[in-house]
Amino acid sequence: MDDQTQSLAASPAPADSAQSGLATRLPPHVWFGISAVFHYLGPAFAVLLFPHVGVLGMAWLRIATAALVFAPLTRPWRTFARADRSTRLLLLAFGACLAVMNCSFYLALDRLPISLVAAIEFVGTIGIALIGLRSSRNLAALAIAVTGTLLLIDVKWSSDPLGLFWAFLNGALFVGYIVLGHRVARAGAGDGIAGLGAAMAIAFIVVLPIGLTDALPALFSPLLLLAAIGVGICSSVIPYICDQLAMSRLPRASFALMLSLLPVTATLIGVIVLRQIPSLIDCFGIILVVAGVALHKPAGVR
């Protein structure tokens, strides 16, 4: 066990045994499935709040909500105080990644369709999946999933270069989220969530001066604040916890390949929330993506 794992394991996390037991009772794919649903459900509702709160204000409210929910459950100050230097650097990097990733994601959604942002977000994960391939079966599964994704989403260049910049920055940081998230999750499900809580507190500190001004209208409107809190829970609490529960038992390459489900959930949520009806080609793409994930055999699942 390395120093990072020892340090995170040493930090107290309430209900650790309950978290670990819950994590092992359900397959990691179930946790990922829950995360995949909420990954775009929250942002879809966030888009509807942009005119009232602002883009960066919504990002601030999302991170603030998550930080406040995690704080009493994980006691991030203790996790950070008991960590060694390398683990603190890991948590600082993870927190900064979460902060900038969420801001760039919302800035991209404000200028580009959610389908295009989702496509760009998925591109970076292909490289991670390629690193951990162990068989021709997994290579075929990846090819099928990528083909389905390209059919599902009309990947095209936009006339908005600033929107593309934010979308590609979000995609790059999403890769960082997977890499750093797996390093935190190596300590186990319960301690991984404790590390996530500490990273979320750091993310809140990073984003505090960026979106506070835009978020002020929500602080004086109970209904708007309640909606923003709901978006924060759906966007940053539920999916991030489920990701940690999945990451603690799935190798990075397998997790990255399963991310090909995200365009599927984005399409379905677009139908339900935004009334965006998919075409026949989109439906065929969904079938291919699901087939690719079903064909994939995780290598080295712990």
Short mmCIF file of C-alpha atoms in Angstrom, two decimals, residues 57-198:
data_model
loop_
_atom_site.label_atom_id
_atom_site.label_comp_id
_atom_site.label_asym_id
_atom_site.label_seq_id
_atom_site.Cartn_x
_atom_site.Cartn_y
_atom_site.Cartn_z
CA GLY A 57 -23.47 31.70 -10.95
CA MET A 58 -25.01 28.30 -11.67
CA ALA A 59 -21.56 26.69 -11.57
CA TRP A 60 -20.92 28.36 -8.19
CA LEU A 61 -24.25 27.14 -6.80
CA ARG A 62 -23.60 23.61 -8.07
CA ILE A 63 -20.20 23.36 -6.39
CA ALA A 64 -21.34 25.16 -3.24
CA THR A 65 -24.24 22.74 -2.84
CA ALA A 66 -21.99 19.72 -3.24
CA ALA A 67 -19.40 21.12 -0.81
CA LEU A 68 -22.07 21.80 1.84
CA VAL A 69 -23.56 18.32 1.44
CA PHE A 70 -20.18 16.58 1.67
CA ALA A 71 -18.83 18.67 4.57
CA PRO A 72 -20.75 17.09 7.51
CA LEU A 73 -20.54 13.60 5.98
CA THR A 74 -16.82 13.48 5.17
CA ARG A 75 -15.25 16.18 7.39
CA PRO A 76 -12.87 17.40 4.66
CA TRP A 77 -10.80 19.49 7.07
CA ARG A 78 -9.75 16.34 8.93
CA THR A 79 -9.04 14.44 5.72
CA PHE A 80 -6.78 17.24 4.49
CA ALA A 81 -5.11 17.81 7.87
CA ARG A 82 -4.20 14.13 8.31
CA ALA A 83 -2.98 13.68 4.73
CA ASP A 84 0.69 13.62 3.80
CA ARG A 85 2.20 16.07 1.32
CA SER A 86 1.67 13.95 -1.80
CA THR A 87 -1.96 13.24 -0.91
CA ARG A 88 -2.60 16.93 -0.26
CA LEU A 89 -1.22 17.76 -3.68
CA LEU A 90 -3.48 15.08 -5.17
CA LEU A 91 -6.54 16.54 -3.42
CA LEU A 92 -5.60 20.08 -4.46
CA ALA A 93 -5.24 19.00 -8.08
CA PHE A 94 -8.52 17.06 -7.96
CA GLY A 95 -10.36 20.01 -6.42
CA ALA A 96 -8.98 22.51 -8.93
CA CYS A 97 -9.89 20.13 -11.75
CA LEU A 98 -13.48 19.83 -10.47
CA ALA A 99 -13.84 23.61 -10.18
CA VAL A 100 -12.53 24.54 -13.63
CA MET A 101 -14.21 21.54 -15.29
CA ASN A 102 -17.65 22.52 -13.99
CA CYS A 103 -17.21 26.16 -15.01
CA SER A 104 -15.96 25.31 -18.51
CA PHE A 105 -18.75 22.74 -18.93
CA TYR A 106 -21.46 25.30 -18.21
CA LEU A 107 -19.73 27.97 -20.32
CA ALA A 108 -19.73 25.49 -23.23
CA LEU A 109 -23.38 24.56 -22.68
CA ASP A 110 -24.27 28.26 -22.80
CA ARG A 111 -22.90 28.55 -26.35
CA LEU A 112 -23.16 25.07 -27.90
CA PRO A 113 -25.78 22.29 -28.07
CA ILE A 114 -25.51 19.75 -25.26
CA SER A 115 -25.02 16.97 -27.83
CA LEU A 116 -21.89 18.60 -29.26
CA VAL A 117 -20.47 19.25 -25.79
CA ALA A 118 -21.13 15.61 -24.87
CA ALA A 119 -19.38 14.40 -28.03
CA ILE A 120 -16.27 16.46 -27.34
CA GLU A 121 -16.31 15.33 -23.71
CA PHE A 122 -16.31 11.70 -24.86
CA VAL A 123 -13.37 12.03 -27.29
CA GLY A 124 -10.72 12.26 -24.56
CA THR A 125 -11.91 9.10 -22.83
CA ILE A 126 -11.07 7.00 -25.89
CA GLY A 127 -7.36 7.41 -25.20
CA ILE A 128 -7.79 6.20 -21.61
CA ALA A 129 -9.68 3.12 -22.77
CA LEU A 130 -6.98 2.34 -25.33
CA ILE A 131 -4.25 2.36 -22.66
CA GLY A 132 -5.81 -0.50 -20.72
CA LEU A 133 -6.97 -2.77 -23.54
CA ARG A 134 -6.11 -6.41 -22.89
CA SER A 135 -7.79 -8.30 -25.73
CA SER A 136 -9.14 -8.09 -29.25
CA ARG A 137 -12.62 -8.40 -27.74
CA ASN A 138 -12.19 -5.13 -25.87
CA LEU A 139 -10.77 -3.47 -28.98
CA ALA A 140 -13.85 -4.54 -30.93
CA ALA A 141 -16.09 -3.34 -28.12
CA LEU A 142 -14.40 0.05 -28.17
CA ALA A 143 -14.74 0.29 -31.97
CA ILE A 144 -18.45 -0.52 -31.79
CA ALA A 145 -19.02 1.99 -28.97
CA VAL A 146 -17.17 4.75 -30.82
CA THR A 147 -19.07 4.02 -34.05
CA GLY A 148 -22.35 4.21 -32.19
CA THR A 149 -21.34 7.48 -30.56
CA LEU A 150 -20.38 9.05 -33.87
CA LEU A 151 -23.74 8.01 -35.33
CA LEU A 152 -25.58 9.16 -32.26
CA ILE A 153 -24.10 12.64 -32.21
CA ASP A 154 -23.59 14.84 -35.23
CA VAL A 155 -20.03 15.93 -34.53
CA LYS A 156 -19.51 19.13 -36.45
CA TRP A 157 -17.46 22.26 -36.17
CA SER A 158 -19.20 25.29 -34.83
CA SER A 159 -18.92 28.92 -35.82
CA ASP A 160 -18.40 29.72 -32.14
CA PRO A 161 -14.65 29.29 -31.42
CA LEU A 162 -15.02 30.42 -27.81
CA GLY A 163 -17.70 27.81 -27.20
CA LEU A 164 -15.42 25.17 -28.71
CA PHE A 165 -12.56 26.31 -26.50
CA TRP A 166 -14.66 25.79 -23.38
CA ALA A 167 -15.93 22.43 -24.69
CA PHE A 168 -12.43 21.10 -25.41
CA LEU A 169 -11.15 22.43 -22.08
CA ASN A 170 -13.99 20.60 -20.36
CA GLY A 171 -13.15 17.42 -22.30
CA ALA A 172 -9.49 17.62 -21.28
CA LEU A 173 -10.39 18.22 -17.64
CA PHE A 174 -12.86 15.34 -17.75
CA VAL A 175 -9.92 13.08 -18.58
CA GLY A 176 -8.12 14.60 -15.61
CA TYR A 177 -11.18 13.90 -13.47
CA ILE A 178 -11.03 10.20 -14.42
CA VAL A 179 -7.28 9.91 -13.79
CA LEU A 180 -7.27 11.83 -10.50
CA GLY A 181 -10.55 10.25 -9.40
CA HIS A 182 -9.08 6.78 -9.79
CA ARG A 183 -6.04 7.72 -7.74
CA VAL A 184 -8.32 8.93 -4.94
CA ALA A 185 -10.54 5.84 -5.27
CA ARG A 186 -7.58 3.47 -4.80
CA ALA A 187 -8.01 3.94 -1.05
CA GLY A 188 -11.37 2.14 -1.27
CA ALA A 189 -14.96 3.25 -1.65
CA GLY A 190 -15.43 4.89 1.75
CA ASP A 191 -12.06 6.64 1.88
CA GLY A 192 -12.43 7.62 -1.78
CA ILE A 193 -15.62 9.48 -0.89
CA ALA A 194 -13.78 11.17 2.00
CA GLY A 195 -11.14 12.32 -0.49
CA LEU A 196 -13.88 13.48 -2.83
CA GLY A 197 -15.38 15.57 -0.02
CA ALA A 198 -12.03 17.23 0.61
#
